[in-house]
PDB file of C-alpha atoms in Angstrom:
ATOM      1  CA  MET E  14      -9.816  19.835 -28.121  1.00  0.00           C
ATOM      2  CA  ASN E  15     -13.037  20.086 -30.047  1.00  0.00           C
ATOM      3  CA  MET E  16     -13.393  23.592 -31.514  1.00  0.00           C
ATOM      4  CA  GLY E  17     -16.232  22.835 -33.992  1.00  0.00           C
ATOM      5  CA  GLY E  18     -19.359  24.892 -33.640  1.00  0.00           C
ATOM      6  CA  GLY E  19     -21.718  22.056 -34.131  1.00  0.00           C
ATOM      7  CA  VAL E  20     -21.507  20.469 -30.717  1.00  0.00           C
ATOM      8  CA  MET E  21     -20.140  23.211 -28.512  1.00  0.00           C
ATOM      9  CA  GLY E  22     -22.525  24.059 -25.724  1.00  0.00           C
ATOM     10  CA  SER E  23     -24.492  20.851 -25.918  1.00  0.00           C
ATOM     11  CA  MET E  24     -25.673  19.230 -22.726  1.00  0.00           C
ATOM     12  CA  SER E  25     -26.938  15.813 -21.969  1.00  0.00           C
ATOM     13  CA  ILE E  26     -29.621  15.531 -19.256  1.00  0.00           C
ATOM     14  CA  PRO E  27     -29.769  12.289 -17.214  1.00  0.00           C
ATOM     15  CA  SER E  28     -32.283   9.918 -18.750  1.00  0.00           C
ATOM     16  CA  SER E  29     -33.432   8.916 -15.283  1.00  0.00           C
ATOM     17  CA  ASN E  30     -34.927  12.410 -14.913  1.00  0.00           C
ATOM     18  CA  MET E  31     -37.252  11.749 -17.882  1.00  0.00           C
ATOM     19  CA  THR E  32     -38.311   8.212 -16.962  1.00  0.00           C
ATOM     20  CA  ARG E  33     -41.159   7.726 -14.504  1.00  0.00           C
ATOM     21  CA  LYS E  34     -40.423   4.847 -12.075  1.00  0.00           C
ATOM     22  CA  PRO E  35     -43.165   2.499 -10.913  1.00  0.00           C
ATOM     23  CA  VAL E  36     -44.868   3.641  -7.673  1.00  0.00           C
ATOM     24  CA  ASP E  37     -43.820   0.548  -5.811  1.00  0.00           C
ATOM     25  CA  SER E  38     -40.158   0.646  -6.882  1.00  0.00           C
ATOM     26  CA  VAL E  39     -37.480   0.998  -4.223  1.00  0.00           C
ATOM     27  CA  PRO E  40     -34.612   3.383  -4.964  1.00  0.00           C
ATOM     28  CA  ASP E  41     -31.154   1.841  -5.166  1.00  0.00           C
ATOM     29  CA  PRO E  42     -28.975   2.449  -2.098  1.00  0.00           C
ATOM     30  CA  PHE E  43     -26.361   5.170  -2.062  1.00  0.00           C
ATOM     31  CA  PRO E  44     -24.020   5.787  -3.904  1.00  0.00           C
ATOM     32  CA  ALA E  45     -26.270   4.675  -6.770  1.00  0.00           C
ATOM     33  CA  GLY E  46     -28.002   7.755  -8.120  1.00  0.00           C
ATOM     34  CA  LEU E  47     -25.110  10.082  -7.225  1.00  0.00           C
ATOM     35  CA  ARG E  48     -25.719  13.198  -9.369  1.00  0.00           C
ATOM     36  CA  VAL E  49     -22.586  13.979 -11.403  1.00  0.00           C
ATOM     37  CA  LEU E  50     -21.925  16.863 -13.743  1.00  0.00           C
ATOM     38  CA  VAL E  51     -19.096  16.154 -16.210  1.00  0.00           C
ATOM     39  CA  VAL E  52     -17.367  18.953 -18.160  1.00  0.00           C
ATOM     40  CA  ASP E  53     -14.924  18.203 -20.983  1.00  0.00           C
ATOM     41  CA  ASP E  54     -14.464  19.788 -24.443  1.00  0.00           C
ATOM     42  CA  ASP E  55     -13.245  16.442 -25.848  1.00  0.00           C
ATOM     43  CA  PRO E  56     -16.369  14.686 -27.102  1.00  0.00           C
ATOM     44  CA  THR E  57     -14.723  11.227 -27.152  1.00  0.00           C
ATOM     45  CA  CYS E  58     -13.503  11.500 -23.586  1.00  0.00           C
ATOM     46  CA  LEU E  59     -16.944  12.833 -22.558  1.00  0.00           C
ATOM     47  CA  ILE E  60     -18.730   9.802 -24.013  1.00  0.00           C
ATOM     48  CA  ILE E  61     -16.285   7.363 -22.333  1.00  0.00           C
ATOM     49  CA  LEU E  62     -16.624   9.122 -18.999  1.00  0.00           C
ATOM     50  CA  GLU E  63     -20.434   9.039 -19.187  1.00  0.00           C
ATOM     51  CA  LYS E  64     -20.465   5.320 -19.966  1.00  0.00           C
ATOM     52  CA  MET E  65     -18.113   4.530 -17.008  1.00  0.00           C
ATOM     53  CA  LEU E  66     -20.077   6.703 -14.620  1.00  0.00           C
ATOM     54  CA  ARG E  67     -23.363   5.077 -15.659  1.00  0.00           C
ATOM     55  CA  THR E  68     -21.714   1.701 -15.085  1.00  0.00           C
ATOM     56  CA  CYS E  69     -21.194   2.895 -11.518  1.00  0.00           C
ATOM     57  CA  ARG E  70     -24.970   3.593 -11.441  1.00  0.00           C
ATOM     58  CA  TYR E  71     -24.539   7.356 -11.195  1.00  0.00           C
ATOM     59  CA  ASP E  72     -26.898   9.902 -12.736  1.00  0.00           C
ATOM     60  CA  VAL E  73     -24.823  11.791 -15.286  1.00  0.00           C
ATOM     61  CA  THR E  74     -25.203  15.167 -16.910  1.00  0.00           C
ATOM     62  CA  LYS E  75     -22.526  16.148 -19.400  1.00  0.00           C
ATOM     63  CA  THR E  76     -21.497  19.263 -21.281  1.00  0.00           C
ATOM     64  CA  ASN E  77     -18.526  20.301 -23.417  1.00  0.00           C
ATOM     65  CA  ARG E  78     -18.419  23.898 -22.256  1.00  0.00           C
ATOM     66  CA  ALA E  79     -17.437  25.235 -18.836  1.00  0.00           C
ATOM     67  CA  GLU E  80     -19.607  28.294 -19.169  1.00  0.00           C
ATOM     68  CA  VAL E  81     -22.652  26.166 -19.924  1.00  0.00           C
ATOM     69  CA  ALA E  82     -21.866  23.984 -16.857  1.00  0.00           C
ATOM     70  CA  LEU E  83     -21.642  27.059 -14.640  1.00  0.00           C
ATOM     71  CA  THR E  84     -24.933  28.389 -15.917  1.00  0.00           C
ATOM     72  CA  PHE E  85     -26.617  25.098 -15.410  1.00  0.00           C
ATOM     73  CA  LEU E  86     -25.273  24.866 -11.828  1.00  0.00           C
ATOM     74  CA  ARG E  87     -26.508  28.379 -11.015  1.00  0.00           C
ATOM     75  CA  GLU E  88     -29.998  27.561 -12.400  1.00  0.00           C
ATOM     76  CA  ASN E  89     -30.196  24.150 -10.670  1.00  0.00           C
ATOM     77  CA  ARG E  90     -28.790  24.743  -7.202  1.00  0.00           C
ATOM     78  CA  ASN E  91     -28.907  21.558  -5.109  1.00  0.00           C
ATOM     79  CA  GLY E  92     -29.266  19.614  -8.422  1.00  0.00           C
ATOM     80  CA  PHE E  93     -25.865  18.007  -8.292  1.00  0.00           C
ATOM     81  CA  ASP E  94     -23.703  16.221  -5.768  1.00  0.00           C
ATOM     82  CA  ILE E  95     -20.307  16.505  -7.461  1.00  0.00           C
ATOM     83  CA  VAL E  96     -18.563  18.014 -10.483  1.00  0.00           C
ATOM     84  CA  ILE E  97     -15.845  16.487 -12.664  1.00  0.00           C
ATOM     85  CA  SER E  98     -14.107  19.005 -14.913  1.00  0.00           C
ATOM     86  CA  ASP E  99     -11.221  18.942 -17.445  1.00  0.00           C
ATOM     87  CA  VAL E 100      -8.463  21.467 -16.730  1.00  0.00           C
ATOM     88  CA  HIS E 101      -7.744  22.792 -20.224  1.00  0.00           C
ATOM     89  CA  MET E 102     -10.832  24.025 -22.065  1.00  0.00           C
ATOM     90  CA  PRO E 103     -11.231  26.792 -24.664  1.00  0.00           C
ATOM     91  CA  ASP E 104     -14.086  28.808 -23.215  1.00  0.00           C
ATOM     92  CA  MET E 105     -13.137  28.858 -19.589  1.00  0.00           C
ATOM     93  CA  ASP E 106     -10.148  27.571 -17.683  1.00  0.00           C
ATOM     94  CA  GLY E 107     -11.013  24.617 -15.527  1.00  0.00           C
ATOM     95  CA  PHE E 108      -9.474  26.300 -12.506  1.00  0.00           C
ATOM     96  CA  LYS E 109     -11.734  29.280 -13.008  1.00  0.00           C
ATOM     97  CA  LEU E 110     -14.763  26.990 -13.041  1.00  0.00           C
ATOM     98  CA  LEU E 111     -13.438  25.309  -9.893  1.00  0.00           C
ATOM     99  CA  GLU E 112     -13.189  28.643  -8.156  1.00  0.00           C
ATOM    100  CA  HIS E 113     -16.719  29.734  -9.142  1.00  0.00           C
ATOM    101  CA  VAL E 114     -18.206  26.376  -7.984  1.00  0.00           C
ATOM    102  CA  GLY E 115     -16.334  26.434  -4.713  1.00  0.00           C
ATOM    103  CA  LEU E 116     -17.501  29.974  -3.872  1.00  0.00           C
ATOM    104  CA  GLU E 117     -21.063  29.892  -5.179  1.00  0.00           C
ATOM    105  CA  MET E 118     -22.198  26.278  -4.709  1.00  0.00           C
ATOM    106  CA  ASP E 119     -19.610  24.775  -2.333  1.00  0.00           C
ATOM    107  CA  LEU E 120     -19.727  21.457  -4.175  1.00  0.00           C
ATOM    108  CA  PRO E 121     -16.821  18.963  -4.310  1.00  0.00           C
ATOM    109  CA  VAL E 122     -14.965  19.308  -7.624  1.00  0.00           C
ATOM    110  CA  ILE E 123     -12.673  16.766  -9.197  1.00  0.00           C
ATOM    111  CA  MET E 124     -10.177  18.000 -11.779  1.00  0.00           C
ATOM    112  CA  MET E 125      -8.881  15.770 -14.574  1.00  0.00           C
ATOM    113  CA  SER E 126      -6.215  16.199 -17.249  1.00  0.00           C
ATOM    114  CA  ALA E 127      -3.572  14.370 -19.204  1.00  0.00           C
ATOM    115  CA  ASP E 128      -1.194  16.976 -17.787  1.00  0.00           C
ATOM    116  CA  ASP E 129       0.367  15.396 -14.685  1.00  0.00           C
ATOM    117  CA  SER E 130       3.004  18.081 -14.040  1.00  0.00           C
ATOM    118  CA  ASN E 131       3.463  18.908 -10.382  1.00  0.00           C
ATOM    119  CA  ASN E 132       2.657  22.647 -10.789  1.00  0.00           C
ATOM    120  CA  VAL E 133      -0.706  21.897 -12.492  1.00  0.00           C
ATOM    121  CA  VAL E 134      -1.655  19.254  -9.894  1.00  0.00           C
ATOM    122  CA  MET E 135      -0.703  21.603  -7.076  1.00  0.00           C
ATOM    123  CA  LYS E 136      -2.653  24.444  -8.651  1.00  0.00           C
ATOM    124  CA  GLY E 137      -5.782  22.228  -8.689  1.00  0.00           C
ATOM    125  CA  VAL E 138      -5.310  21.320  -5.004  1.00  0.00           C
ATOM    126  CA  THR E 139      -4.651  24.888  -3.858  1.00  0.00           C
ATOM    127  CA  HIS E 140      -7.742  26.107  -5.748  1.00  0.00           C
ATOM    128  CA  GLY E 141      -9.879  23.643  -3.775  1.00  0.00           C
ATOM    129  CA  ALA E 142     -10.125  20.482  -5.896  1.00  0.00           C
ATOM    130  CA  CYS E 143     -10.981  17.455  -3.809  1.00  0.00           C
ATOM    131  CA  ASP E 144      -9.093  15.173  -6.248  1.00  0.00           C
ATOM    132  CA  TYR E 145      -7.022  15.291  -9.421  1.00  0.00           C
ATOM    133  CA  LEU E 146      -7.402  12.418 -11.941  1.00  0.00           C
ATOM    134  CA  ILE E 147      -4.870  11.718 -14.667  1.00  0.00           C
ATOM    135  CA  LYS E 148      -6.281  10.827 -18.058  1.00  0.00           C
ATOM    136  CA  PRO E 149      -7.121   8.301 -19.251  1.00  0.00           C
ATOM    137  CA  VAL E 150      -9.405   8.062 -16.218  1.00  0.00           C
ATOM    138  CA  ARG E 151      -9.968   4.560 -14.838  1.00  0.00           C
ATOM    139  CA  ILE E 152     -13.344   3.283 -13.657  1.00  0.00           C
ATOM    140  CA  GLU E 153     -11.778   2.210 -10.363  1.00  0.00           C
ATOM    141  CA  ALA E 154     -11.173   5.888  -9.558  1.00  0.00           C
ATOM    142  CA  LEU E 155     -14.740   6.815 -10.507  1.00  0.00           C
ATOM    143  CA  LYS E 156     -16.234   4.185  -8.278  1.00  0.00           C
ATOM    144  CA  ASN E 157     -14.883   6.039  -5.182  1.00  0.00           C
ATOM    145  CA  ILE E 158     -15.894   9.628  -6.026  1.00  0.00           C
ATOM    146  CA  TRP E 159     -18.899   9.320  -3.650  1.00  0.00           C
ATOM    147  CA  GLN E 160     -16.467   9.407  -0.750  1.00  0.00           C
ATOM    148  CA  HIS E 161     -15.756  13.132  -1.495  1.00  0.00           C
ATOM    149  CA  VAL E 162     -19.493  13.864  -1.223  1.00  0.00           C
ATOM    150  CA  ILE E 163     -19.752  12.122   2.143  1.00  0.00           C
ATOM    151  CA  ARG E 164     -16.643  13.851   3.422  1.00  0.00           C
ATOM    152  CA  LYS E 165     -17.996  17.262   2.350  1.00  0.00           C
ATOM    153  CA  LYS E 166     -21.328  16.655   4.083  1.00  0.00           C
ATOM    154  CA  LYS E 167     -19.619  15.509   7.320  1.00  0.00           C
ATOM    155  CA  ASN E 168     -17.505  18.671   7.371  1.00  0.00           C
ATOM    156  CA  GLU E 169     -20.625  20.832   6.840  1.00  0.00           C
ATOM    157  CA  LEU E 170     -22.489  18.973   9.589  1.00  0.00           C
ATOM    158  CA  LYS E 171     -19.544  19.438  11.962  1.00  0.00           C
ATOM    159  CA  ASP E 172     -19.546  23.206  11.286  1.00  0.00           C
ATOM    160  CA  VAL E 173     -23.300  23.425  11.944  1.00  0.00           C
ATOM    161  CA  GLU E 174     -22.961  21.392  15.205  1.00  0.00           C
ATOM    162  CA  GLN E 175     -20.128  23.670  16.410  1.00  0.00           C
ATOM    163  CA  SER E 176     -22.108  26.796  15.598  1.00  0.00           C
ATOM    164  CA  SER E 177     -25.204  25.365  17.330  1.00  0.00           C
ATOM    165  CA  SER E 178     -23.184  24.491  20.443  1.00  0.00           C
ATOM    166  CA  TRP E 179     -21.945  28.091  20.730  1.00  0.00           C
ATOM    167  CA  ASP E 180     -25.514  29.433  20.246  1.00  0.00           C
ATOM    168  CA  GLU E 181     -26.837  27.103  22.909  1.00  0.00           C
ATOM    169  CA  GLY E 182     -24.107  28.272  25.276  1.00  0.00           C
ATOM    170  CA  ASP E 183     -25.175  31.851  24.730  1.00  0.00           C
ATOM    171  CA  ARG E 184     -28.813  31.018  25.517  1.00  0.00           C
ATOM    172  CA  GLU E 185     -27.910  29.154  28.713  1.00  0.00           C
ATOM    173  CA  GLN E 186     -25.773  32.029  29.858  1.00  0.00           C
ATOM    174  CA  LYS E 187     -28.555  34.538  29.359  1.00  0.00           C
ATOM    175  CA  GLN E 188     -31.028  32.265  31.225  1.00  0.00           C
ATOM    176  CA  ASP E 189     -28.625  32.078  34.152  1.00  0.00           C
ATOM    177  CA  ASP E 190     -28.277  35.872  34.210  1.00  0.00           C
ATOM    178  CA  SER E 191     -32.086  36.298  34.198  1.00  0.00           C
ATOM    179  CA  ALA E 192     -32.474  33.890  37.174  1.00  0.00           C
ATOM    180  CA  LEU E 193     -30.356  36.096  39.513  1.00  0.00           C
ATOM    181  CA  SER E 194     -31.822  37.602  42.722  1.00  0.00           C
ATOM    182  CA  PRO E 195     -35.090  39.644  42.474  1.00  0.00           C
ATOM    183  CA  ALA E 196     -34.914  43.439  42.469  1.00  0.00           C
ATOM    184  CA  ASN E 197     -36.660  43.731  45.941  1.00  0.00           C
ATOM    185  CA  GLU E 198     -33.798  41.986  47.798  1.00  0.00           C
ATOM    186  CA  GLY E 199     -31.800  45.208  48.310  1.00  0.00           C
ATOM    187  CA  SER E 200     -29.847  47.710  46.352  1.00  0.00           C
ATOM    188  CA  TRP E 201     -26.505  45.906  47.011  1.00  0.00           C
ATOM    189  CA  LYS E 202     -27.817  42.822  45.217  1.00  0.00           C
ATOM    190  CA  SER E 203     -29.090  44.982  42.390  1.00  0.00           C
ATOM    191  CA  SER E 204     -25.594  46.480  42.058  1.00  0.00           C
ATOM    192  CA  LYS E 205     -24.060  43.004  42.160  1.00  0.00           C
ATOM    193  CA  ARG E 206     -26.473  41.816  39.450  1.00  0.00           C
ATOM    194  CA  LYS E 207     -25.644  44.830  37.253  1.00  0.00           C
ATOM    195  CA  GLY E 208     -21.947  44.005  37.539  1.00  0.00           C
ATOM    196  CA  GLU E 209     -22.640  40.358  36.684  1.00  0.00           C
ATOM    197  CA  ASP E 210     -24.757  41.404  33.702  1.00  0.00           C
ATOM    198  CA  GLU E 211     -21.840  43.514  32.457  1.00  0.00           C
ATOM    199  CA  ASP E 212     -19.491  40.538  32.880  1.00  0.00           C
ATOM    200  CA  SER E 213     -22.012  38.363  31.013  1.00  0.00           C
ATOM    201  CA  ASP E 214     -22.069  40.823  28.139  1.00  0.00           C
ATOM    202  CA  ASP E 215     -18.299  40.712  27.997  1.00  0.00           C
ATOM    203  CA  ARG E 216     -18.399  36.922  27.904  1.00  0.00           C
ATOM    204  CA  ASP E 217     -21.048  36.969  25.131  1.00  0.00           C
ATOM    205  CA  ASP E 218     -18.914  39.335  23.135  1.00  0.00           C
ATOM    206  CA  THR E 219     -15.884  37.109  23.621  1.00  0.00           C
ATOM    207  CA  THR E 220     -17.919  34.052  22.630  1.00  0.00           C
ATOM    208  CA  THR E 221     -19.045  35.798  19.448  1.00  0.00           C
ATOM    209  CA  LEU E 222     -15.488  36.656  18.567  1.00  0.00           C
ATOM    210  CA  LYS E 223     -14.371  33.075  19.166  1.00  0.00           C
ATOM    211  CA  LYS E 224     -16.729  31.651  16.577  1.00  0.00           C
ATOM    212  CA  PRO E 225     -17.476  34.200  13.828  1.00  0.00           C
ATOM    213  CA  ARG E 226     -19.490  33.312  10.729  1.00  0.00           C
ATOM    214  CA  VAL E 227     -16.966  33.530   7.923  1.00  0.00           C
ATOM    215  CA  VAL E 228     -18.109  34.106   4.327  1.00  0.00           C
ATOM    216  CA  TRP E 229     -15.380  33.133   1.844  1.00  0.00           C
ATOM    217  CA  SER E 230     -15.489  36.002  -0.605  1.00  0.00           C
ATOM    218  CA  VAL E 231     -13.466  36.006  -3.792  1.00  0.00           C
ATOM    219  CA  GLU E 232     -10.897  38.316  -2.196  1.00  0.00           C
ATOM    220  CA  LEU E 233     -10.595  36.127   0.922  1.00  0.00           C
ATOM    221  CA  HIS E 234     -10.213  32.987  -1.160  1.00  0.00           C
ATOM    222  CA  GLN E 235      -7.465  34.618  -3.249  1.00  0.00           C
ATOM    223  CA  GLN E 236      -5.635  35.455  -0.026  1.00  0.00           C
ATOM    224  CA  PHE E 237      -5.985  31.831   1.001  1.00  0.00           C
ATOM    225  CA  VAL E 238      -4.645  30.559  -2.359  1.00  0.00           C
ATOM    226  CA  ALA E 239      -1.731  33.050  -2.259  1.00  0.00           C
ATOM    227  CA  ALA E 240      -0.768  31.938   1.256  1.00  0.00           C
ATOM    228  CA  VAL E 241      -0.872  28.225   0.197  1.00  0.00           C
ATOM    229  CA  ASN E 242       1.242  28.972  -2.886  1.00  0.00           C
ATOM    230  CA  GLN E 243       3.800  30.855  -0.875  1.00  0.00           C
ATOM    231  CA  LEU E 244       4.086  28.165   1.774  1.00  0.00           C
ATOM    232  CA  GLY E 245       4.078  25.213  -0.647  1.00  0.00           C
ATOM    233  CA  ILE E 246       1.675  22.337  -0.609  1.00  0.00           C
ATOM    234  CA  GLU E 247       3.781  20.260   1.891  1.00  0.00           C
ATOM    235  CA  LYS E 248       4.012  23.086   4.475  1.00  0.00           C
ATOM    236  CA  ALA E 249       0.508  24.546   3.951  1.00  0.00           C
ATOM    237  CA  VAL E 250      -1.082  23.652   7.285  1.00  0.00           C
ATOM    238  CA  PRO E 251      -3.938  25.708   8.779  1.00  0.00           C
ATOM    239  CA  LYS E 252      -1.862  27.391  11.505  1.00  0.00           C
ATOM    240  CA  LYS E 253       0.751  28.698   9.060  1.00  0.00           C
ATOM    241  CA  ILE E 254      -1.844  29.695   6.438  1.00  0.00           C
ATOM    242  CA  LEU E 255      -3.832  31.623   9.194  1.00  0.00           C
ATOM    243  CA  GLU E 256      -0.645  33.451  10.261  1.00  0.00           C
ATOM    244  CA  MET E 257       0.220  34.385   6.712  1.00  0.00           C
ATOM    245  CA  MET E 258      -3.306  35.567   5.825  1.00  0.00           C
ATOM    246  CA  ASN E 259      -3.502  37.678   9.043  1.00  0.00           C
ATOM    247  CA  VAL E 260      -7.293  38.317   8.686  1.00  0.00           C
ATOM    248  CA  PRO E 261      -9.046  39.558  11.821  1.00  0.00           C
ATOM    249  CA  GLY E 262     -11.792  37.178  13.005  1.00  0.00           C
ATOM    250  CA  LEU E 263     -10.549  34.317  10.918  1.00  0.00           C
ATOM    251  CA  THR E 264      -9.914  31.154  12.965  1.00  0.00           C
ATOM    252  CA  ARG E 265      -7.765  28.042  12.500  1.00  0.00           C
ATOM    253  CA  GLU E 266     -10.960  25.995  12.189  1.00  0.00           C
ATOM    254  CA  ASN E 267     -12.227  28.237   9.375  1.00  0.00           C
ATOM    255  CA  VAL E 268      -8.990  27.725   7.486  1.00  0.00           C
ATOM    256  CA  ALA E 269      -8.914  23.992   8.103  1.00  0.00           C
ATOM    257  CA  SER E 270     -12.484  23.568   6.849  1.00  0.00           C
ATOM    258  CA  HIS E 271     -11.737  25.610   3.730  1.00  0.00           C
ATOM    259  CA  LEU E 272      -8.514  23.658   3.175  1.00  0.00           C
ATOM    260  CA  GLN E 273     -10.469  20.363   2.958  1.00  0.00           C
TER     261      GLN E 273
END
């Protein structure tokens, strides 16, 4: 680890951000231009990683301090697609950085380390890492990191579509209720409509309970991690995690999405 004060906290900004492209230039197709933030306190490893990532035609920003990386992420939301972080760093543990990124930015994070012990790898997975790379990292592994970005976006799109479908169902139900018989058709129909409106309200309430909007707070995430650790990585499936967490309003779909 590099503990010298001369380079700690330094950050390299992608050169592509400072170079103006010709007006008629056509951007390279994805995954070229993938915005990667690399965090490692080892300067040699950082340089090697940057070189390999640029060979993959990614835009690279690097820093040797986790706290600097977190500050940069907070100040540049939507400025990165994926984060690659070392596990063991002097200023902030890599797992702590992973937890902050997962809760605040919801970006895919890849952990890397020369430590390939099962408990460390499992800790990375249970804390939400999308991958765990063993050092020395090979360029073949870096060529495929874009897949984690696509998978993350697909999961987010799926959640949005499910939420939209429930909202649309609510609107249709309310339109059906408003199209019932007019008030001048007799008191018995008015009474019938009132009963149907009450039933509709019950259905709306049930629908709302079926698909709550869950915010993964630090406490809720810690409950999730504790449940996964207690079950073990092999047995940590959404149904069992949900039963162990026992949180009102939390669904199997919420847990499955967070587990990915």
